[in-house]
Amino acid sequence: KEFKAHKCVLLLEANALHELVFIESKKGSRSNEGLINVVLPEVDESSFEAMLMFIYTKVGPKIEDETTARNILLLADQFNCRNLKLFTESAMVKNILDSSNAARLLLFADSHSLVLLKEACMNAYITNPDAVMASRNDWT
């Protein structure tokens, strides 16, 4: 799928993506309309669309499950979209985190420098360590 974005907006909101656009512009990867084409083969299309919608509208994506949240978080981290990363992290804490997945999410948070999620996972463990330990098959 093809998405269009303004370089100045990317510079402010997702500067790592802006860098990719800048590199491609130096290579001369332009379409007939003068647009710069950047191919991102490893990027989840729906997560990328959610990131662009957030960048332009500041309306957060619907985060209904852990997989969607992880995909958006990884994309926001990859392209240095800090506001989306914080939004998604707080949505995970509010809507997804519970005792049954706290240990798994703690490992994820620690490996991706998600401070808010990591602290919430630790609090879940402190609050109910038996329930977190009961989810052992999920994180060992």
Backbone as ProteinMPNN parsed JSONL, in Angstrom:
{"seq_chain_A": "KEFKAHKCVLLLEANALHELVFIESKKGSRSNEGLINVVLPEVDESSFEAMLMFIYTKVGPKIEDETTARNILLLADQFNCRNLKLFTESAMVKNILDSSNAARLLLFADSHSLVLLKEACMNAYITNPDAVMASRNDWT", "coords_chain_A": {"N_chain_A": [[0.851, -1.178, 0.0], [0.398, 2.279, -0.582], [1.469, 5.228, 1.007], [1.201, 8.689, 1.768], [3.115, 11.382, 2.99], [4.204, 14.354, 4.674], [7.45, 15.716, 4.575], [8.327, 17.581, 6.496], [6.573, 17.152, 8.619], [7.189, 14.532, 9.302], [9.79, 14.929, 10.147], [9.4, 16.265, 12.557], [7.799, 14.468, 14.046], [8.471, 11.759, 13.609], [11.365, 11.182, 13.384], [13.274, 9.278, 12.556], [12.068, 7.995, 10.433], [11.903, 10.158, 8.745], [14.61, 10.44, 8.188], [15.04, 8.164, 6.585], [13.496, 8.881, 4.359], [14.929, 11.127, 3.557], [17.399, 9.965, 2.836], [16.557, 8.354, 0.689], [15.729, 10.383, -1.018], [18.141, 11.516, -1.73], [19.176, 9.482, -3.241], [17.687, 9.677, -5.451], [15.168, 8.527, -5.797], [12.443, 9.076, -7.054], [9.001, 9.573, -7.944], [6.879, 10.022, -10.869], [5.373, 12.234, -10.206], [7.036, 13.676, -8.638], [7.258, 12.784, -6.096], [8.826, 11.209, -3.288], [9.772, 7.913, -3.113], [9.665, 5.412, -0.718], [10.404, 2.237, 0.224], [9.199, -0.056, 2.522], [9.564, -2.989, 3.43], [9.392, -4.736, 5.659], [7.517, -3.775, 7.379], [4.514, -3.655, 9.2], [1.523, -3.096, 7.636], [-0.999, -2.085, 8.613], [-0.271, -1.156, 11.131], [1.555, 0.821, 10.417], [-0.12, 2.58, 9.067], [-1.736, 3.331, 11.218], [0.194, 4.655, 12.73], [0.802, 6.876, 11.068], [-1.73, 8.108, 11.035], [-1.922, 8.815, 13.72], [0.236, 10.579, 13.923], [-0.607, 12.707, 12.282], [-3.188, 13.386, 13.248], [-3.268, 13.128, 15.982], [-4.909, 11.377, 17.217], [-5.277, 8.517, 18.967], [-4.53, 5.093, 18.089], [-6.824, 2.276, 17.988], [-6.325, 0.024, 20.433], [-6.672, -3.087, 20.883], [-5.709, -5.578, 21.443], [-2.9, -7.524, 22.559], [-1.024, -8.177, 20.546], [-1.45, -6.281, 18.488], [-0.796, -3.979, 19.927], [1.917, -4.475, 20.524], [3.003, -4.518, 17.899], [2.552, -1.871, 17.055], [3.985, -0.48, 19.009], [6.628, -1.391, 18.503], [6.996, -0.393, 15.928], [6.694, 2.367, 16.373], [8.891, 2.741, 18.008], [10.956, 2.0, 16.242], [10.841, 4.055, 14.31], [11.185, 6.258, 15.833], [9.014, 7.621, 17.016], [8.011, 9.168, 19.462], [5.724, 10.139, 20.895], [3.608, 8.459, 20.068], [4.625, 6.065, 20.958], [4.579, 6.421, 23.757], [1.813, 6.786, 24.097], [0.807, 4.268, 23.269], [2.095, 2.565, 25.021], [0.967, 3.404, 27.482], [-1.68, 2.729, 26.966], [-1.451, -0.032, 26.845], [-0.803, -0.589, 29.496], [-3.142, 0.236, 30.751], [-5.231, -1.237, 29.454], [-4.44, -3.867, 28.759], [-2.501, -5.123, 30.385], [-2.316, -7.487, 32.958], [-2.289, -9.75, 35.77], [-1.828, -12.248, 34.634], [-0.303, -11.866, 32.348], [1.793, -10.291, 33.056], [4.51, -10.986, 33.6], [5.482, -11.805, 31.072], [5.065, -9.433, 29.618], [6.746, -7.79, 31.065], [9.286, -8.753, 30.358], [9.235, -8.074, 27.637], [8.942, -5.27, 27.846], [11.314, -4.592, 29.148], [13.233, -5.332, 27.258], [12.791, -3.493, 25.264], [13.042, -0.974, 26.271], [10.809, 0.228, 27.616], [9.713, 2.078, 29.837], [7.458, 2.911, 31.371], [5.645, 0.764, 31.03], [7.218, -1.295, 32.056], [7.487, -0.545, 34.754], [4.791, -0.723, 35.544], [4.347, -3.452, 35.194], [6.069, -4.496, 37.116], [4.799, -3.481, 39.385], [2.43, -4.934, 39.214], [3.392, -7.452, 39.792], [4.329, -7.056, 42.411], [1.931, -6.481, 43.686], [0.409, -8.838, 43.324], [2.005, -11.438, 43.534], [1.714, -14.258, 43.464], [-0.21, -14.817, 41.476], [1.113, -13.856, 39.203], [3.321, -15.541, 39.14], [1.995, -17.9, 38.67], [1.535, -17.843, 36.002], [3.636, -19.025, 34.743], [4.203, -20.822, 32.545], [3.832, -19.198, 30.41], [5.98, -17.455, 30.154], [8.43, -18.689, 30.54]], "CA_chain_A": [[0.0, 0.0, 0.0], [1.164, 3.519, -0.68], [1.07, 6.288, 1.928], [1.851, 9.974, 1.507], [3.356, 12.17, 4.205], [5.043, 15.542, 4.483], [8.769, 15.567, 5.205], [8.441, 18.428, 7.69], [5.82, 16.496, 9.689], [7.995, 13.386, 9.717], [10.945, 15.436, 10.889], [8.969, 16.6, 13.917], [7.094, 13.412, 14.765], [9.073, 10.434, 13.419], [12.582, 11.625, 12.691], [13.991, 8.166, 11.918], [11.411, 7.826, 9.141], [12.362, 11.297, 7.945], [15.967, 10.112, 7.719], [14.893, 7.237, 5.457], [13.02, 9.678, 3.225], [16.052, 11.965, 3.143], [18.359, 9.089, 2.145], [15.971, 7.994, -0.604], [15.717, 11.571, -1.889], [19.511, 11.675, -2.24], [19.384, 8.444, -4.251], [16.907, 10.028, -6.629], [14.006, 7.634, -5.904], [11.242, 9.92, -7.171], [7.981, 9.156, -8.899], [6.599, 11.012, -11.912], [4.804, 13.43, -9.584], [8.058, 14.299, -7.807], [7.2, 12.222, -4.743], [9.926, 10.31, -2.936], [9.27, 6.579, -2.787], [10.418, 4.649, 0.264], [9.818, 0.912, 0.385], [9.397, -0.585, 3.868], [9.004, -4.336, 3.288], [9.226, -5.446, 6.931], [6.634, -2.988, 8.229], [3.108, -4.025, 9.212], [0.775, -2.04, 6.954], [-2.018, -1.467, 9.47], [0.435, -0.413, 12.19], [2.119, 2.019, 9.798], [-1.241, 3.487, 8.838], [-2.109, 3.855, 12.538], [1.216, 5.622, 13.119], [0.592, 8.109, 10.3], [-2.95, 8.754, 11.535], [-1.591, 9.43, 15.006], [1.124, 11.717, 13.668], [-1.351, 13.814, 11.693], [-4.417, 13.766, 13.951], [-3.078, 12.939, 17.429], [-5.921, 10.442, 17.697], [-4.611, 7.239, 19.186], [-5.126, 3.919, 17.458], [-7.534, 1.345, 18.857], [-5.433, -1.041, 20.866], [-7.608, -4.056, 21.434], [-5.05, -6.812, 21.835], [-1.464, -7.41, 22.815], [-0.27, -8.238, 19.294], [-1.553, -4.957, 17.864], [-0.023, -3.041, 20.749], [3.344, -4.762, 20.299], [3.374, -4.08, 16.553], [2.593, -0.406, 17.029], [5.122, -0.059, 19.838], [7.877, -1.662, 17.794], [7.074, 0.552, 14.819], [6.944, 3.694, 16.948], [10.28, 2.733, 18.459], [11.812, 1.946, 15.057], [10.856, 5.338, 13.615], [11.377, 7.295, 16.846], [7.772, 8.37, 17.195], [7.928, 9.104, 20.921], [4.367, 10.337, 21.409], [2.848, 7.232, 19.826], [5.185, 5.04, 21.842], [4.02, 6.66, 25.089], [0.372, 6.522, 24.039], [0.585, 2.825, 23.18], [2.562, 1.989, 26.286], [-0.035, 3.66, 28.52], [-2.863, 1.931, 26.63], [-1.162, -1.41, 27.262], [-0.901, -0.639, 30.958], [-4.542, 0.406, 31.139], [-6.192, -2.167, 28.855], [-3.95, -5.207, 28.452], [-1.718, -5.685, 31.484], [-2.924, -8.093, 34.142], [-1.371, -10.678, 36.436], [-1.527, -13.411, 33.807], [0.682, -11.549, 31.3], [2.741, -9.306, 33.591], [5.902, -11.435, 33.446], [5.804, -11.746, 29.641], [5.163, -8.026, 29.23], [7.947, -7.247, 31.707], [10.418, -9.1, 29.488], [9.094, -7.243, 26.44], [9.212, -3.878, 28.22], [12.729, -4.454, 29.456], [14.04, -5.459, 26.042], [12.526, -2.376, 24.352], [13.149, 0.288, 27.037], [9.469, 0.757, 27.855], [9.812, 2.341, 31.275], [6.124, 2.949, 31.961], [5.133, -0.608, 31.049], [8.059, -2.075, 32.965], [7.103, -0.198, 36.128], [3.457, -1.268, 35.796], [4.503, -4.912, 35.334], [6.664, -4.728, 38.441], [3.738, -3.226, 40.358], [1.509, -6.076, 39.162], [4.05, -8.537, 40.516], [4.347, -6.7, 43.833], [0.555, -6.55, 44.161], [-0.111, -10.2, 43.323], [3.089, -12.276, 43.02], [1.282, -15.635, 43.213], [-0.882, -14.875, 40.174], [2.129, -13.679, 38.175], [4.116, -16.776, 39.097], [1.145, -18.953, 38.119], [1.588, -17.757, 34.528], [5.0, -19.474, 34.423], [4.307, -21.424, 31.208], [3.743, -18.127, 29.433], [7.193, -16.636, 30.052], [9.684, -19.437, 30.751]], "C_chain_A": [[0.889, 1.23, 0.0], [0.588, 4.563, 0.275], [1.82, 7.556, 1.554], [1.977, 10.72, 2.824], [4.269, 13.338, 3.856], [6.356, 15.37, 5.234], [8.878, 16.38, 6.49], [7.695, 17.813, 8.879], [6.608, 15.306, 10.213], [9.202, 13.823, 10.529], [10.58, 15.719, 12.343], [8.467, 15.406, 14.713], [7.716, 12.023, 14.664], [10.39, 10.624, 12.677], [13.396, 10.491, 12.07], [13.369, 7.852, 10.554], [11.809, 8.972, 8.208], [13.754, 11.038, 7.384], [15.925, 9.154, 6.531], [14.441, 7.977, 4.2], [14.158, 10.534, 2.677], [17.079, 11.144, 2.352], [17.839, 8.71, 0.765], [15.944, 9.188, -1.553], [17.1, 11.828, -2.476], [19.825, 10.657, -3.327], [18.632, 8.762, -5.541], [15.702, 9.14, -6.853], [12.718, 8.452, -5.928], [10.278, 9.356, -8.207], [7.804, 10.248, -9.952], [6.052, 12.314, -11.341], [5.816, 14.158, -8.706], [8.048, 13.808, -6.371], [8.385, 11.291, -4.524], [9.337, 8.983, -2.492], [10.219, 5.881, -1.823], [9.703, 3.323, 0.456], [10.205, 0.384, 1.768], [8.825, -1.997, 3.927], [8.705, -5.051, 4.605], [8.233, -4.775, 7.873], [5.194, -3.454, 8.069], [2.274, -2.851, 8.691], [-0.226, -1.334, 7.857], [-1.382, -0.675, 10.611], [1.02, 0.879, 11.64], [1.026, 3.054, 9.54], [-1.695, 4.124, 10.158], [-1.099, 4.898, 13.006], [1.028, 6.937, 12.376], [-0.662, 8.842, 10.755], [-2.691, 9.45, 12.862], [-0.737, 10.68, 14.809], [0.332, 12.925, 13.178], [-2.54, 14.284, 12.527], [-4.295, 13.775, 15.468], [-4.186, 12.103, 18.052], [-5.262, 9.074, 17.782], [-5.309, 6.084, 18.51], [-5.885, 3.072, 18.475], [-6.59, 0.198, 19.168], [-6.278, -2.045, 21.617], [-6.95, -5.34, 21.9], [-3.543, -6.585, 21.942], [-0.639, -7.396, 21.532], [-0.288, -6.893, 18.576], [-0.707, -3.953, 18.619], [1.477, -3.242, 20.541], [3.799, -4.261, 18.935], [3.497, -2.561, 16.471], [3.757, 0.113, 17.854], [6.456, -0.254, 19.13], [8.071, -0.7, 16.632], [7.379, 1.963, 15.323], [8.385, 3.807, 17.438], [11.237, 2.783, 17.271], [11.936, 3.308, 14.385], [10.938, 6.535, 14.56], [10.169, 8.23, 16.955], [7.414, 8.288, 18.687], [6.506, 9.227, 21.46], [3.49, 9.105, 21.211], [3.333, 6.111, 20.74], [4.612, 5.198, 23.255], [2.521, 6.38, 25.139], [0.103, 5.022, 24.087], [0.992, 2.125, 24.467], [1.515, 2.196, 27.383], [-1.333, 2.899, 28.236], [-2.662, 0.468, 27.018], [-1.313, -1.559, 28.763], [-2.37, -0.619, 31.379], [-5.431, -0.744, 30.676], [-5.729, -3.614, 28.723], [-3.261, -5.879, 29.634], [-2.606, -6.251, 32.584], [-1.928, -9.1, 34.707], [-0.956, -11.839, 35.543], [-0.485, -13.129, 32.719], [1.771, -10.587, 31.77], [4.197, -9.725, 33.388], [6.342, -11.359, 31.985], [5.983, -10.296, 29.186], [6.362, -7.342, 29.887], [9.183, -7.541, 30.863], [10.405, -8.252, 28.221], [9.47, -5.791, 26.744], [10.691, -3.648, 28.479], [13.579, -4.491, 28.188], [13.842, -4.304, 25.068], [12.504, -1.019, 25.072], [11.794, 0.979, 27.203], [9.293, 0.95, 29.353], [8.45, 2.289, 31.959], [5.537, 1.544, 32.095], [5.918, -1.473, 32.027], [7.67, -1.806, 34.418], [5.734, -0.782, 36.479], [3.51, -2.784, 35.968], [5.089, -5.264, 36.696], [5.628, -4.501, 39.542], [2.722, -4.361, 40.382], [2.094, -7.256, 39.928], [4.029, -8.269, 42.025], [2.953, -6.861, 44.439], [0.056, -7.985, 44.294], [0.942, -11.168, 42.775], [2.659, -13.712, 42.707], [0.628, -15.777, 41.84], [0.126, -14.72, 39.037], [2.96, -14.943, 38.033], [3.309, -17.942, 38.515], [1.144, -18.946, 36.595], [2.925, -18.229, 33.985], [5.152, -20.051, 33.017], [4.328, -20.369, 30.103], [5.061, -17.385, 29.217], [8.489, -17.411, 30.29], [10.15, -20.111, 29.494]], "O_chain_A": [[2.001, 1.209, 0.527], [-0.626, 4.757, 0.342], [2.952, 7.493, 1.076], [1.074, 10.696, 3.661], [5.005, 13.304, 2.87], [6.372, 14.933, 6.385], [9.46, 15.914, 7.47], [8.139, 17.941, 10.02], [6.69, 15.092, 11.422], [9.586, 13.156, 11.49], [11.364, 15.444, 13.251], [8.684, 15.333, 15.922], [7.506, 11.192, 15.547], [10.516, 10.275, 11.503], [14.15, 10.738, 11.128], [14.082, 7.481, 9.622], [12.024, 8.76, 7.015], [14.041, 11.38, 6.237], [16.688, 9.313, 5.578], [14.949, 7.723, 3.108], [14.325, 10.646, 1.462], [17.566, 11.592, 1.314], [18.584, 8.74, -0.215], [16.118, 9.024, -2.761], [17.213, 12.31, -3.603], [20.629, 10.918, -4.222], [18.911, 8.185, -6.592], [15.247, 9.005, -7.988], [11.993, 8.51, -4.935], [10.68, 8.75, -9.2], [8.493, 11.268, -9.927], [6.245, 13.379, -11.927], [5.474, 15.167, -8.088], [8.752, 14.354, -5.521], [8.88, 10.666, -5.462], [8.496, 8.94, -1.594], [11.419, 5.773, -2.078], [8.525, 3.295, 0.812], [11.379, 0.377, 2.138], [7.715, -2.189, 4.424], [7.821, -5.907, 4.639], [8.119, -5.164, 9.035], [4.707, -3.627, 6.951], [2.319, -1.752, 9.243], [-0.292, -0.104, 7.862], [-1.905, 0.365, 11.011], [0.988, 1.913, 12.307], [1.221, 4.248, 9.765], [-2.001, 5.316, 10.204], [-1.476, 5.905, 13.605], [1.088, 8.004, 12.987], [-0.659, 10.07, 10.85], [-3.187, 10.552, 13.098], [-0.962, 11.707, 15.449], [0.579, 14.047, 13.619], [-2.866, 15.471, 12.51], [-5.127, 14.364, 16.158], [-4.38, 12.12, 19.268], [-4.757, 8.548, 16.79], [-6.532, 6.083, 18.37], [-5.62, 3.142, 19.675], [-6.122, -0.504, 18.272], [-6.566, -1.891, 22.804], [-7.542, -6.109, 22.658], [-3.007, -5.581, 21.472], [0.35, -6.668, 21.447], [0.749, -6.423, 18.109], [0.017, -3.163, 18.013], [2.219, -2.27, 20.399], [4.86, -3.647, 18.822], [4.443, -2.038, 15.881], [4.444, 1.047, 17.439], [7.315, 0.627, 19.16], [9.186, -0.243, 16.38], [8.221, 2.663, 14.761], [9.017, 4.854, 17.295], [12.219, 3.525, 17.294], [13.021, 3.678, 13.935], [10.779, 7.681, 14.14], [10.301, 9.454, 16.98], [6.618, 7.446, 19.104], [6.124, 8.501, 22.379], [2.712, 8.75, 22.096], [2.539, 5.309, 21.232], [4.208, 4.215, 23.875], [2.021, 5.805, 26.106], [-0.736, 4.562, 24.862], [0.315, 1.21, 24.936], [1.208, 1.266, 28.13], [-2.012, 2.471, 29.169], [-3.598, -0.193, 27.469], [-1.882, -2.538, 29.245], [-2.781, -1.372, 32.262], [-6.301, -1.185, 31.428], [-6.564, -4.508, 28.587], [-3.427, -7.079, 29.851], [-3.52, -5.588, 33.074], [-0.839, -9.272, 34.16], [0.151, -12.359, 35.681], [0.15, -14.059, 32.222], [2.579, -10.121, 30.967], [5.032, -8.891, 33.038], [7.447, -10.902, 31.691], [6.925, -9.972, 28.464], [6.931, -6.411, 29.316], [10.032, -6.669, 30.676], [11.449, -7.768, 27.784], [10.221, -5.164, 25.996], [11.25, -2.628, 28.076], [14.549, -3.742, 28.075], [14.634, -4.142, 24.14], [12.001, -0.035, 24.53], [11.665, 2.177, 26.952], [8.78, 0.071, 30.045], [8.314, 1.682, 33.021], [5.001, 1.181, 33.142], [5.339, -2.289, 32.744], [7.54, -2.736, 35.213], [5.539, -1.282, 37.587], [2.792, -3.338, 36.8], [4.652, -6.214, 37.344], [5.586, -5.246, 40.52], [2.209, -4.714, 41.443], [1.376, -7.971, 40.627], [3.74, -9.168, 42.815], [2.813, -7.322, 45.572], [-0.635, -8.318, 45.257], [0.789, -11.67, 41.662], [3.189, -14.32, 41.777], [0.885, -16.745, 41.125], [0.003, -15.388, 38.01], [3.266, -15.365, 36.918], [3.881, -18.865, 37.935], [0.786, -19.945, 35.971], [3.304, -17.864, 32.872], [6.157, -19.782, 32.359], [4.792, -20.631, 28.993], [5.234, -16.744, 28.18], [9.564, -16.812, 30.24], [11.185, -20.779, 29.499]]}, "name": "protein", "num_of_chains": 1, "seq": "KEFKAHKCVLLLEANALHELVFIESKKGSRSNEGLINVVLPEVDESSFEAMLMFIYTKVGPKIEDETTARNILLLADQFNCRNLKLFTESAMVKNILDSSNAARLLLFADSHSLVLLKEACMNAYITNPDAVMASRNDWT"}
